[in-house]
Every structure is written in structure tokens, then in C-alpha cells.
mmCIF file with all atom_site columns, C-alpha atoms in Angstrom:
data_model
loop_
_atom_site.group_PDB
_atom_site.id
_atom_site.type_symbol
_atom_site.label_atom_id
_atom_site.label_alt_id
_atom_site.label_comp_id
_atom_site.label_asym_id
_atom_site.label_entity_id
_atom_site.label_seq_id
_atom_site.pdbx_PDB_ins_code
_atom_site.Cartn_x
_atom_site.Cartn_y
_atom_site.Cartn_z
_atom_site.occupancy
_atom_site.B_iso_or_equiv
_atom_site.pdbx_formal_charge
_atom_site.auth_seq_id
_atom_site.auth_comp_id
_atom_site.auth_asym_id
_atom_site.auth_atom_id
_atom_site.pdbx_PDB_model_num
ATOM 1   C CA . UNK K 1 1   ? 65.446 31.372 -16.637 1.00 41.00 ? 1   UNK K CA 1
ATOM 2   C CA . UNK K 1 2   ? 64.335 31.757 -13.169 1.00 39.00 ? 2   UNK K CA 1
ATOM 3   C CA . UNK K 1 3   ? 63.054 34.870 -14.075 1.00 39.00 ? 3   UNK K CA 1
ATOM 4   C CA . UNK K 1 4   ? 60.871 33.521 -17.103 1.00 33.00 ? 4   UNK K CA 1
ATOM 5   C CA . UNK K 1 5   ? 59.854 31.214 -14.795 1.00 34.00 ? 5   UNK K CA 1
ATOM 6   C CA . UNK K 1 6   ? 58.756 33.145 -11.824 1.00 33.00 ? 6   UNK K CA 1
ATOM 7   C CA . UNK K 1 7   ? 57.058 35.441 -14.818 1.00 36.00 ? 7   UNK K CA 1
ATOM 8   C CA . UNK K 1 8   ? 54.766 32.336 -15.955 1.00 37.00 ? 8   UNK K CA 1
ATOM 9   C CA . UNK K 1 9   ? 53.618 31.430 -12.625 1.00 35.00 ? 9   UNK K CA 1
ATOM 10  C CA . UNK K 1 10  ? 52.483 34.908 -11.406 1.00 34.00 ? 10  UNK K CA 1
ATOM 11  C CA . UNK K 1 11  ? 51.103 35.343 -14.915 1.00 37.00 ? 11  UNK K CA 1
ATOM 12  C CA . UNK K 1 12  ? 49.040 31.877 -14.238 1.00 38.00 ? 12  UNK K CA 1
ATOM 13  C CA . UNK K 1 13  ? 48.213 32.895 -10.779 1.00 36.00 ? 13  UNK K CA 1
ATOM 14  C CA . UNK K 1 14  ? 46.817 36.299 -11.898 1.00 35.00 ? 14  UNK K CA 1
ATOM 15  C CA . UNK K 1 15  ? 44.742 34.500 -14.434 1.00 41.00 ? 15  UNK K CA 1
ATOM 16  C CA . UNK K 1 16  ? 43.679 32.031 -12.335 1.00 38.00 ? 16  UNK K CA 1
ATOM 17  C CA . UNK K 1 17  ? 39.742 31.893 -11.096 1.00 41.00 ? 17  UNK K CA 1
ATOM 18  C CA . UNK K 1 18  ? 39.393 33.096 -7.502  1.00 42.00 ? 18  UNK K CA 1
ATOM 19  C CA . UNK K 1 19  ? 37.821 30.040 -5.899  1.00 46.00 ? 19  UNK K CA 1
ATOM 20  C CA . UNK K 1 20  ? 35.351 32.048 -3.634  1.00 66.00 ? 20  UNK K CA 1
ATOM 21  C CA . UNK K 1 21  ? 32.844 32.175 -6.643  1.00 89.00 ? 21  UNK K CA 1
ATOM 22  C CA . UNK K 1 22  ? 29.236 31.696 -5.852  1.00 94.00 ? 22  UNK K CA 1
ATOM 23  C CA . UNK K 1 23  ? 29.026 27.661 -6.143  1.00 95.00 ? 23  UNK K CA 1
ATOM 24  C CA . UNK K 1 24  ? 26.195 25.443 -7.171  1.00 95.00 ? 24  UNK K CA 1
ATOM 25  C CA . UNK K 1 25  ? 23.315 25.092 -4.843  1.00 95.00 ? 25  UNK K CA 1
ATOM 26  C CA . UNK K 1 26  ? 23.897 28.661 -3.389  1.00 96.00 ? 26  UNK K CA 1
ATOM 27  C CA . UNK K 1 27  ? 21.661 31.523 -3.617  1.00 97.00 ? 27  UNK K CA 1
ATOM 28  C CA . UNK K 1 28  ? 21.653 33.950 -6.389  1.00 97.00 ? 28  UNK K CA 1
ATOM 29  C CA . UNK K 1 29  ? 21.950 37.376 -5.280  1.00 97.00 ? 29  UNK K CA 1
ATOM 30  C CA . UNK K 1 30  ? 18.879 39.462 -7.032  1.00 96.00 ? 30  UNK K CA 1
ATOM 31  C CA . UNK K 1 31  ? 20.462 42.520 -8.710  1.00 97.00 ? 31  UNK K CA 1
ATOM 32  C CA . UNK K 1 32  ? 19.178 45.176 -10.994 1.00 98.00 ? 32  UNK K CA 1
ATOM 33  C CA . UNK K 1 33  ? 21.024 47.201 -13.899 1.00 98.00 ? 33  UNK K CA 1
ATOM 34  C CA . UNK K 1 34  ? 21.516 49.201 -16.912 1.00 98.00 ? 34  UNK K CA 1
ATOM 35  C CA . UNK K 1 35  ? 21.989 47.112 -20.028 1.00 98.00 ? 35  UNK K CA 1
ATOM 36  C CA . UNK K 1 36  ? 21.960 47.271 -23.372 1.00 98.00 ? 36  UNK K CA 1
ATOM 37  C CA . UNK K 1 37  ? 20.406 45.246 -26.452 1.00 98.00 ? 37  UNK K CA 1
ATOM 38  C CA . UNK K 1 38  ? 21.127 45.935 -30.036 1.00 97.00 ? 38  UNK K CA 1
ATOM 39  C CA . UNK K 1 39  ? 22.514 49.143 -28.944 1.00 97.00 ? 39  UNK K CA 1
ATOM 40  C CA . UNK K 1 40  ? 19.521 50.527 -26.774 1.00 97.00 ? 40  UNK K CA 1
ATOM 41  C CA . UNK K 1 41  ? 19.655 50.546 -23.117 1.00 96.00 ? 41  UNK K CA 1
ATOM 42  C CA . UNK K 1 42  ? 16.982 48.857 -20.914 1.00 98.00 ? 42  UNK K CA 1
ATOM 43  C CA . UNK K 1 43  ? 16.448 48.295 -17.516 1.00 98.00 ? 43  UNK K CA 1
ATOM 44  C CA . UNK K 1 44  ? 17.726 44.529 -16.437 1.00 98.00 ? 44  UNK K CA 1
ATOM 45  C CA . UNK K 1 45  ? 16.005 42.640 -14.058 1.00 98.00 ? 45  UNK K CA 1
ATOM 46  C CA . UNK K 1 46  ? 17.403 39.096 -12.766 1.00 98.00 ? 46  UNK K CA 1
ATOM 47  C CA . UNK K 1 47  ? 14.454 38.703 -10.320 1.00 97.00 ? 47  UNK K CA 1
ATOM 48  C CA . UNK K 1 48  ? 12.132 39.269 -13.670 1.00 97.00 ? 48  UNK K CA 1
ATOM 49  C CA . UNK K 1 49  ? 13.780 37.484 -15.958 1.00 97.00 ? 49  UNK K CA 1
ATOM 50  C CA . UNK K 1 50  ? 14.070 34.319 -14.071 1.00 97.00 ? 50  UNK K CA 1
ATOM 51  C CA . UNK K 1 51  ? 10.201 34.413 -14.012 1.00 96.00 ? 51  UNK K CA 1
ATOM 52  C CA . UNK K 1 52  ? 10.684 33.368 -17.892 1.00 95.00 ? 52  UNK K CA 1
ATOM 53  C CA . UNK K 1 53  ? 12.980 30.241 -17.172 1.00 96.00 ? 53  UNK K CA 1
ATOM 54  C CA . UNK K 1 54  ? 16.752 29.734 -16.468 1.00 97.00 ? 54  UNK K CA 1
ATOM 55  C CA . UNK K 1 55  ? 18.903 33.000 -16.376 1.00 98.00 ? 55  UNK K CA 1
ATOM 56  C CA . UNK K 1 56  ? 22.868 33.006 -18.094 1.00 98.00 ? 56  UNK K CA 1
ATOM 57  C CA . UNK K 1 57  ? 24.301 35.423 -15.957 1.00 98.00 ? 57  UNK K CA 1
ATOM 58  C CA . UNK K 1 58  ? 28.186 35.630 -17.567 1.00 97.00 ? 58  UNK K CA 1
ATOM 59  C CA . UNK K 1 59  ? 30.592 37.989 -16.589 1.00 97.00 ? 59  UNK K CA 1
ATOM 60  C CA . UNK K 1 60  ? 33.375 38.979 -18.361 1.00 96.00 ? 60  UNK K CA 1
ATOM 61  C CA . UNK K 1 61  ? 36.293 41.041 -18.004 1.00 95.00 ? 61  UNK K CA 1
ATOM 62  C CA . UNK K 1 62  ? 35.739 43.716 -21.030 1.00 96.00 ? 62  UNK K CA 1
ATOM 63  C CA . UNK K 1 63  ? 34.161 44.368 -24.335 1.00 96.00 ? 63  UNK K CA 1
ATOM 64  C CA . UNK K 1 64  ? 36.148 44.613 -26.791 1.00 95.00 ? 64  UNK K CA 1
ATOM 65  C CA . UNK K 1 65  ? 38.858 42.649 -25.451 1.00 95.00 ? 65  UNK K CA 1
ATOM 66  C CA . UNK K 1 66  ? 40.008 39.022 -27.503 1.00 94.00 ? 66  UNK K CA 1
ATOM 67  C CA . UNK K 1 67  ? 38.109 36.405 -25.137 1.00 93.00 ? 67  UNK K CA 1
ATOM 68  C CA . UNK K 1 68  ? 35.577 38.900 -24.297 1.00 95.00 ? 68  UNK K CA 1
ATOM 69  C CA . UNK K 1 69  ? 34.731 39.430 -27.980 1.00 95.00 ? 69  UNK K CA 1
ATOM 70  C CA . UNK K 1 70  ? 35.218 35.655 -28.433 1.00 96.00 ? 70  UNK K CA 1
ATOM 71  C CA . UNK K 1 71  ? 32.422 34.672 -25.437 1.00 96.00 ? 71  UNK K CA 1
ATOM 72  C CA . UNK K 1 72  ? 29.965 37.635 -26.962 1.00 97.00 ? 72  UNK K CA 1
ATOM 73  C CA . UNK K 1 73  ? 29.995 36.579 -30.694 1.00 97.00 ? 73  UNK K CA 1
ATOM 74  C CA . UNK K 1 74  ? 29.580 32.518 -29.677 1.00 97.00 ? 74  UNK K CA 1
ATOM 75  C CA . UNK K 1 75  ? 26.760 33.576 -27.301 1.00 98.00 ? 75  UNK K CA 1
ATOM 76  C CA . UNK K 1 76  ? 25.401 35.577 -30.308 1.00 98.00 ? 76  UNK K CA 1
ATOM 77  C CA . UNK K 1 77  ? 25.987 32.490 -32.571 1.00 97.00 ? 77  UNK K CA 1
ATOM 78  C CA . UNK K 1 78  ? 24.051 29.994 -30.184 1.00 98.00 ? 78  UNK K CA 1
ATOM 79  C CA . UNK K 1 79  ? 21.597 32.451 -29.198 1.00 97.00 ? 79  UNK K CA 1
ATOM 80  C CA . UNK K 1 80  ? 18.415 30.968 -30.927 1.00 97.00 ? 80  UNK K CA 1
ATOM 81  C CA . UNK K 1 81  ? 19.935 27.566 -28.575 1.00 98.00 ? 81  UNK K CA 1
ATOM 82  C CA . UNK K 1 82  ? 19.429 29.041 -25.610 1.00 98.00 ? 82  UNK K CA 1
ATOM 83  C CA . UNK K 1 83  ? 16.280 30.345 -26.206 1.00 97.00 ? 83  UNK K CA 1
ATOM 84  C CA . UNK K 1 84  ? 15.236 27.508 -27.424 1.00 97.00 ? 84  UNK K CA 1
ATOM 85  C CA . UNK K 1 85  ? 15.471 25.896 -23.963 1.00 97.00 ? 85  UNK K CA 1
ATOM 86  C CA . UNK K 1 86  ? 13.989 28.809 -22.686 1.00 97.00 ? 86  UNK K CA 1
ATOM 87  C CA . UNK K 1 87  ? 17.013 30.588 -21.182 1.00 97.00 ? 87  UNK K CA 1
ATOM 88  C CA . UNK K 1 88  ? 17.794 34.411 -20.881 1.00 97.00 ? 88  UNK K CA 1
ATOM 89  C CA . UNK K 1 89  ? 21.078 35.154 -21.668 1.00 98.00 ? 89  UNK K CA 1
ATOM 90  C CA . UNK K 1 90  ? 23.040 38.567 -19.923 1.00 98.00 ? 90  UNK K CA 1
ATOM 91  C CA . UNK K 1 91  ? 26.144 39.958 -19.649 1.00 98.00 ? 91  UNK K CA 1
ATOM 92  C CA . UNK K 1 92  ? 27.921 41.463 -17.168 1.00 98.00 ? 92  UNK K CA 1
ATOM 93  C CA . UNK K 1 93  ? 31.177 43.805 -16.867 1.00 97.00 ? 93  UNK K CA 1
ATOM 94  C CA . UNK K 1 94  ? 32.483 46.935 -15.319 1.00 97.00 ? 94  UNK K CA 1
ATOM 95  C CA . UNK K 1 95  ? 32.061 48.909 -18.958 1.00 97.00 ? 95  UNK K CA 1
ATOM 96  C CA . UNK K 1 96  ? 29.962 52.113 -18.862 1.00 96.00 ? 96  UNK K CA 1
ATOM 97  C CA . UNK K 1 97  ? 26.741 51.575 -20.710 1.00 97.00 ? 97  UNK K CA 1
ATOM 98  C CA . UNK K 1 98  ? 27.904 53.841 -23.942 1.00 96.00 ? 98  UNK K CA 1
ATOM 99  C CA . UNK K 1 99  ? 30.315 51.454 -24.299 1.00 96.00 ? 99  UNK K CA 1
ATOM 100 C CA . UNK K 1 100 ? 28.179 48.355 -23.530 1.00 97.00 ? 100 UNK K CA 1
ATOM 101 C CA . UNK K 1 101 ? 25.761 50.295 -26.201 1.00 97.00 ? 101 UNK K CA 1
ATOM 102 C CA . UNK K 1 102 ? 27.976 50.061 -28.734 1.00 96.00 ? 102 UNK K CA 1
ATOM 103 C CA . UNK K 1 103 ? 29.092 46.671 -27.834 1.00 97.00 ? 103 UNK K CA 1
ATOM 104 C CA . UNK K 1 104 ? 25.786 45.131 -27.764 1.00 97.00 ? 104 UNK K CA 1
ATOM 105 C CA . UNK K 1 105 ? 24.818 46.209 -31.399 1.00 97.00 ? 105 UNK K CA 1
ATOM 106 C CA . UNK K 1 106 ? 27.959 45.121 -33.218 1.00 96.00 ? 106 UNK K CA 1
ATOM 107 C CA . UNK K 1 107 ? 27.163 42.666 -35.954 1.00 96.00 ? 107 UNK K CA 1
ATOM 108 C CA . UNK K 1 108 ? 31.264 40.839 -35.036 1.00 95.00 ? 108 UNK K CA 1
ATOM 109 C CA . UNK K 1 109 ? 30.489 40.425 -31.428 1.00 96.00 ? 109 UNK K CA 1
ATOM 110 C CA . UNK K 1 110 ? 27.011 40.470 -29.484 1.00 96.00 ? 110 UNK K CA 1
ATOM 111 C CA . UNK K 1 111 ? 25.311 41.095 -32.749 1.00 96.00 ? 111 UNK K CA 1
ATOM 112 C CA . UNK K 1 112 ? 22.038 42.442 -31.289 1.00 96.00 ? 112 UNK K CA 1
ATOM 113 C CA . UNK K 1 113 ? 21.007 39.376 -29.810 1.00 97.00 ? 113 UNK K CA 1
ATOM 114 C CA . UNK K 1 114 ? 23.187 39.193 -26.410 1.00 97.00 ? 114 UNK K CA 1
ATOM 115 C CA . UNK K 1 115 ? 22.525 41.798 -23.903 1.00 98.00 ? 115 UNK K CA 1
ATOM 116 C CA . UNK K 1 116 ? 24.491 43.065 -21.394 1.00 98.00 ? 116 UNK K CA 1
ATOM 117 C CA . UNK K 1 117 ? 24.778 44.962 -18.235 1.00 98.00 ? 117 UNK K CA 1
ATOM 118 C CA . UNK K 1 118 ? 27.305 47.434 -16.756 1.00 98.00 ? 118 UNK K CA 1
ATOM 119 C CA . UNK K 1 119 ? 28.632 46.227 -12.992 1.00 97.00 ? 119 UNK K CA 1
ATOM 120 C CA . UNK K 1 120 ? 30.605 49.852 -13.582 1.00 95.00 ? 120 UNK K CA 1
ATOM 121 C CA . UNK K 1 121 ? 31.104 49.721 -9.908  1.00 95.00 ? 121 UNK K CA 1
ATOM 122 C CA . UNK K 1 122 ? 31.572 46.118 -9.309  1.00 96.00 ? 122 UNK K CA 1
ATOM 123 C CA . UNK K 1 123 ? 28.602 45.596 -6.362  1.00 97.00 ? 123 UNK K CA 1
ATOM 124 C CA . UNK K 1 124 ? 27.078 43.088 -8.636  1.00 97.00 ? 124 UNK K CA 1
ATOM 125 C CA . UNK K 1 125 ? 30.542 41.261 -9.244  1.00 97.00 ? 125 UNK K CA 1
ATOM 126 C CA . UNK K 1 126 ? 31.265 40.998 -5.996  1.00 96.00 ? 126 UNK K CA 1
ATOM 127 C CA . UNK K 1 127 ? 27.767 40.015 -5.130  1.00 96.00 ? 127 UNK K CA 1
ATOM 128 C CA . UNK K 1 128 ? 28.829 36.846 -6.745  1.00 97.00 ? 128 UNK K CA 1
ATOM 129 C CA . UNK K 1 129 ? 31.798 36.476 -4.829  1.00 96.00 ? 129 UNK K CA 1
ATOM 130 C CA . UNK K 1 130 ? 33.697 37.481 -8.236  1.00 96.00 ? 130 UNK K CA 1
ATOM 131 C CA . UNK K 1 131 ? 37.331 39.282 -7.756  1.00 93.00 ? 131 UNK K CA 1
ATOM 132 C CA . UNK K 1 132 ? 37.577 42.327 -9.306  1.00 94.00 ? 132 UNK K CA 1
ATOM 133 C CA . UNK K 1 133 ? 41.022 44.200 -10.433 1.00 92.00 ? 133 UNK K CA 1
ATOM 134 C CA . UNK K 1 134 ? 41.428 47.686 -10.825 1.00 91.00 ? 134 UNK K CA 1
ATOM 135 C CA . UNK K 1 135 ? 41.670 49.625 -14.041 1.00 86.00 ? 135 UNK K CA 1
ATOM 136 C CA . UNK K 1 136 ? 45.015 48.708 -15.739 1.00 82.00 ? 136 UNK K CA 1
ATOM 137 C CA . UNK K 1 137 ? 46.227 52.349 -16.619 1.00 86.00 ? 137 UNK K CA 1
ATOM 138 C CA . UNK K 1 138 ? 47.290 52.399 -20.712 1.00 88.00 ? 138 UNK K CA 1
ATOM 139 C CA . UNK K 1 139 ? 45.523 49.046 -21.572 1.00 90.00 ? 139 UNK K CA 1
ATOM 140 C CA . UNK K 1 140 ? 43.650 49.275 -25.346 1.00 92.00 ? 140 UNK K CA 1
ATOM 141 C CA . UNK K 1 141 ? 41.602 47.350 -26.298 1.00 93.00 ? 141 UNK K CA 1
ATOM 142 C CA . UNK K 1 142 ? 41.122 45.993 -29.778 1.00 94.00 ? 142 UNK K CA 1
ATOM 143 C CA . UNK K 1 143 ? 39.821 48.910 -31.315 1.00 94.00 ? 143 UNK K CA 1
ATOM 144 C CA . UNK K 1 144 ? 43.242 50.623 -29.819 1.00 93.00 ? 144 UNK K CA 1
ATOM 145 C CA . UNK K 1 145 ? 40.966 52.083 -27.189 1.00 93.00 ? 145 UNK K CA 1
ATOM 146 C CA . UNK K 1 146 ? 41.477 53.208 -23.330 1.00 91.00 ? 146 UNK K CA 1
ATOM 147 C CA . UNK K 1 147 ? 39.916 50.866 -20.941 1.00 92.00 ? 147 UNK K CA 1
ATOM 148 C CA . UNK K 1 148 ? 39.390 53.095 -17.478 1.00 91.00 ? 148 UNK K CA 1
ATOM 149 C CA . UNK K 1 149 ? 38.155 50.551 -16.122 1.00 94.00 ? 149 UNK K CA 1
ATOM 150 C CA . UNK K 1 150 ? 38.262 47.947 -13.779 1.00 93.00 ? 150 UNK K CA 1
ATOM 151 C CA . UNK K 1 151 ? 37.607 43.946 -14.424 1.00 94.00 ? 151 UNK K CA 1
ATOM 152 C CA . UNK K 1 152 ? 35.883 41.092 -12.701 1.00 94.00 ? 152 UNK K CA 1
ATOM 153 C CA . UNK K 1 153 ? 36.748 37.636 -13.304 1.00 92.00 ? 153 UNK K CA 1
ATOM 154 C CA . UNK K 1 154 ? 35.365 35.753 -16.291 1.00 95.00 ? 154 UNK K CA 1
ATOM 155 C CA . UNK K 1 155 ? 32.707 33.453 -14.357 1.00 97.00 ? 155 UNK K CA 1
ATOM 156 C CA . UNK K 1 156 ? 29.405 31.824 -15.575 1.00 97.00 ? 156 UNK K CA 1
ATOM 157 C CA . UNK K 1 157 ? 26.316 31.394 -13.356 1.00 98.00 ? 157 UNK K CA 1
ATOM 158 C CA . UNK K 1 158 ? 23.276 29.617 -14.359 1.00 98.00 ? 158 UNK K CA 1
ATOM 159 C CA . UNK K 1 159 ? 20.580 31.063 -12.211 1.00 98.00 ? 159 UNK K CA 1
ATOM 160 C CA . UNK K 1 160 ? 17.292 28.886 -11.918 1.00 97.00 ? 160 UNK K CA 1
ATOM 161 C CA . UNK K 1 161 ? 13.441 30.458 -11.754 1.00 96.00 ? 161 UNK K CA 1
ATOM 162 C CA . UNK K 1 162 ? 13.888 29.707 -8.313  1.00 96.00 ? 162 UNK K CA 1
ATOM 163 C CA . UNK K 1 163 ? 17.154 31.913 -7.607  1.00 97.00 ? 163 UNK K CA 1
ATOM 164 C CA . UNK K 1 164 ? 19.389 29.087 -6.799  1.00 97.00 ? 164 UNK K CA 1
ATOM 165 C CA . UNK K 1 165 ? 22.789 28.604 -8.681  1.00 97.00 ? 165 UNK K CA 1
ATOM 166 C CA . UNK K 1 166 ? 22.609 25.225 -10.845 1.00 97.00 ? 166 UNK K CA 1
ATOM 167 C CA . UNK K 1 167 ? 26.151 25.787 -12.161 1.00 97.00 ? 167 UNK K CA 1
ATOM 168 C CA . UNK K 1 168 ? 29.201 27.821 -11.648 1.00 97.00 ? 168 UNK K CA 1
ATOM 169 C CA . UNK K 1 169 ? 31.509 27.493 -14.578 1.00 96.00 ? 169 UNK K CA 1
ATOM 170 C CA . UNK K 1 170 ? 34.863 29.266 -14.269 1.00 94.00 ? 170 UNK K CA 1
ATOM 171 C CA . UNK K 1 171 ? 38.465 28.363 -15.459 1.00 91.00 ? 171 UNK K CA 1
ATOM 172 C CA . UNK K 1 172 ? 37.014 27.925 -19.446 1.00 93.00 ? 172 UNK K CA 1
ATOM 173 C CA . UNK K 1 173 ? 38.017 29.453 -22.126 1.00 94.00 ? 173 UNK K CA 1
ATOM 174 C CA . UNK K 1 174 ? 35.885 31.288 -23.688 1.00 95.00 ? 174 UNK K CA 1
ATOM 175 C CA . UNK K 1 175 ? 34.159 29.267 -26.288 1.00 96.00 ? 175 UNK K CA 1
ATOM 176 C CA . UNK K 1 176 ? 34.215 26.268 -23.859 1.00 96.00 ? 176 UNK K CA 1
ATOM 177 C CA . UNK K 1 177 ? 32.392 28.733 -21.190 1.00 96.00 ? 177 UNK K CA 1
ATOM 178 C CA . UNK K 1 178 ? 29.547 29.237 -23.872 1.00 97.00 ? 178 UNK K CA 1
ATOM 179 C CA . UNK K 1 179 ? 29.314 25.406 -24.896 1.00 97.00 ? 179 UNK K CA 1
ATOM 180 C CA . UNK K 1 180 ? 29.004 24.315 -21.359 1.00 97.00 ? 180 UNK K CA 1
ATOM 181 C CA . UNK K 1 181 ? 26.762 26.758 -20.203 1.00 97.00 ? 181 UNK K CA 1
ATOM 182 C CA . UNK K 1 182 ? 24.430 25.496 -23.447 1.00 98.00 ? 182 UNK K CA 1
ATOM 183 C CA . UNK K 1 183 ? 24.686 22.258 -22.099 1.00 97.00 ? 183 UNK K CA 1
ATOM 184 C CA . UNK K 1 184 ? 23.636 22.771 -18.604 1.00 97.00 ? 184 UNK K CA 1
ATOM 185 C CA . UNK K 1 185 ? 20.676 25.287 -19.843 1.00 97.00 ? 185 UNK K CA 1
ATOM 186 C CA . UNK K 1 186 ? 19.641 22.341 -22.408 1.00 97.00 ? 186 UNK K CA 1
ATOM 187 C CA . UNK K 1 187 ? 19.927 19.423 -19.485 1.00 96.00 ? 187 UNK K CA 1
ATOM 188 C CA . UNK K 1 188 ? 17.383 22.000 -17.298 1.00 94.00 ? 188 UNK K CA 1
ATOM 189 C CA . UNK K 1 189 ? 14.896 21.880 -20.038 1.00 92.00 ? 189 UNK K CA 1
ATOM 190 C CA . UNK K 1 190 ? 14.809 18.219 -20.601 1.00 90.00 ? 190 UNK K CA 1
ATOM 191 C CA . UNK K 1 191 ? 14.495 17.675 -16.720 1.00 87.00 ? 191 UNK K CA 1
ATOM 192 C CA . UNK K 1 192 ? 11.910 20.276 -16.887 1.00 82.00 ? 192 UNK K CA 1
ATOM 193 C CA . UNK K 1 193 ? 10.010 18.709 -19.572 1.00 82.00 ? 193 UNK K CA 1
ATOM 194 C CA . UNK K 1 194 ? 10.493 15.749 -17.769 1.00 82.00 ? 194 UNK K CA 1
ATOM 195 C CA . UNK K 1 195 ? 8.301  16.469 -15.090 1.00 77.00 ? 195 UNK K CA 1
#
């Protein structure tokens, strides 16, 4: 029993946000990477793409991993929402971009409406103050896939035109992540129009 038990709590405390996340109010380190979109790579930009409005930067452990493909697909789902407020949505994890490129186009997860970014380094991750584990040798993933490599914390940071953080929202699951960060992207546009 104290064995089960010991097993739970170091299996909590592994999953467990880190709490040295970037926090609200803070400043948004600018980065640059490759990402993909419908299965074709682009340059990413947050510096640009905040010029359009709000910027969804979410990171997430893996594609093709349960949550991960959870948080893509309900981000595909509520896509036309968020642009609707005028957000940019991306994606960020240590995968190489051929896997991000296939990720990005598949009609079950980011459906070719969510991009995202490879961190396949972890700079940006850690940018934002995000923990980030090494590669778990043998883990699959659900397509019964190697994953070489490592994983950053599942975090959400909703990154104003101005490059401040107006939310950090960590400790969600993943469908809760999505429906929150909706909620604080919609609440920006109705201050915005406002004004």
C-alpha cells in the first residue's frame, strides 16, 4: 500500500505544472520558428503575428499523444472562435517539423486550421520559464510510434499586441485549457471594442 501510495504522489508531482511559468503581466519573450499549417511549413513569427491582435501561444507535450491530440482537435473545433475575436492561434512542442507536418494537416487533430511550431531544442520552452523533460526512451505514441524526443510542460500563454502576458493558464486539462483560453481571447476583444 505504501508503495501504491508513494507511486501516486510522485506520479502527481511529475505531472504537476512547474510554478516558474511566465505569469500574467510579464513580458513575452519574442521568438521565431519553423511551423507548420495544413501540412506545409512556414516561417512563425510571434513579434508579427501579434501585430494582427492577441497571440495563443500553447505548448504541449507531443503530437500525437491523448491530451495533445485532445487540445489540437478542440483548438481546430473552435478555431473560427478565436478568429473571430481576432486571435492567432500556435502551437508549440519539441516535435521535428516532419512530424509537426503531418500533425498539422490531419483532419482528427489540428485539421489544417491550427498551426504549430517545433521548440525541437526547447530554447523557446524555456524562454517561457516552461520545464522541459528529456526524451522518454521506448514511449509510442498513438500511432504506436517512437517519440525521441523531449517534452515541455503543457502551458497556455495569451500574448497581447503589446508583448505582455494577459494570462498564463496551466494545471487544465486539455479541453478546459482550450475553453479558457477562448474566454480570455473573447474578454480582450470586448474590452477592445470597448474602447
Amino acid at each position: 500500500m505504501k508503495r501504491f501510495l508513494l507511486a501516486c504522489l510522485l506520479s502527481n508531482a511529475i505531472t504537476l505544472p512547474a510554478a516558474a511559468a511566465l505569469k500574467e503581466g510579464d513580458t513575452a519573450p519574442d521568438f521565431e520558428a519553423q511551423a507548420s499549417l495544413a501540412g506545409k511549413p512556414f516561417a512563425f513569427s510571434l513579434k508579427e503575428s501579434r501585430k494582427k491582435g492577441p497571440v495563443v501561444v500553447y505548448f504541449y507535450p507531443s503530437a500525437y499523444t491523448g491530451g495533445c491530440n485532445l487540445q489540437a482537435h478542440t483548438f481546430a473545433v473552435n478555431h473560427d472562435k478565436f478568429t473571430a475575436a481576432g486571435a492567432t492561434v500556435i502551437g508549440v512542442s519539441l516535435d521535428s517539423i516532419e512530424r509537426l507536418n503531418v500533425f498539422s494537416a490531419d483532419p482528427e487533430y489540428c485539421a489544417g486550421k491550427v498551426a504549430v511550431a517545433s521548440d525541437a531544442d526547447g530554447k523557446i520552452s524555456k524562454a517561457f520559464d516552461l520545464a522541459v523533460r528529456e526524451a522518454a526512451p521506448g514511449k509510442k505514441d498513438t500511432r504506436g510510434e517512437e517519440i525521441n524526443h523531449g517534452f515541455a510542460e503543457r502551458t497556455t500563454f495569451i500574448v497581447t499586441p503589446d508583448g505582455r502576458i494577459a494570462a498564463t493558464l496551466d494545471g487544465l486539462k486539455p479541453v478546459q485549457n482550450v475553453e479558457k483560453a477562448l474566454a480570455v481571447v473573447q474578454q480582450l476583444a470586448a474590452s477592445q471594442a470597448a474602447k
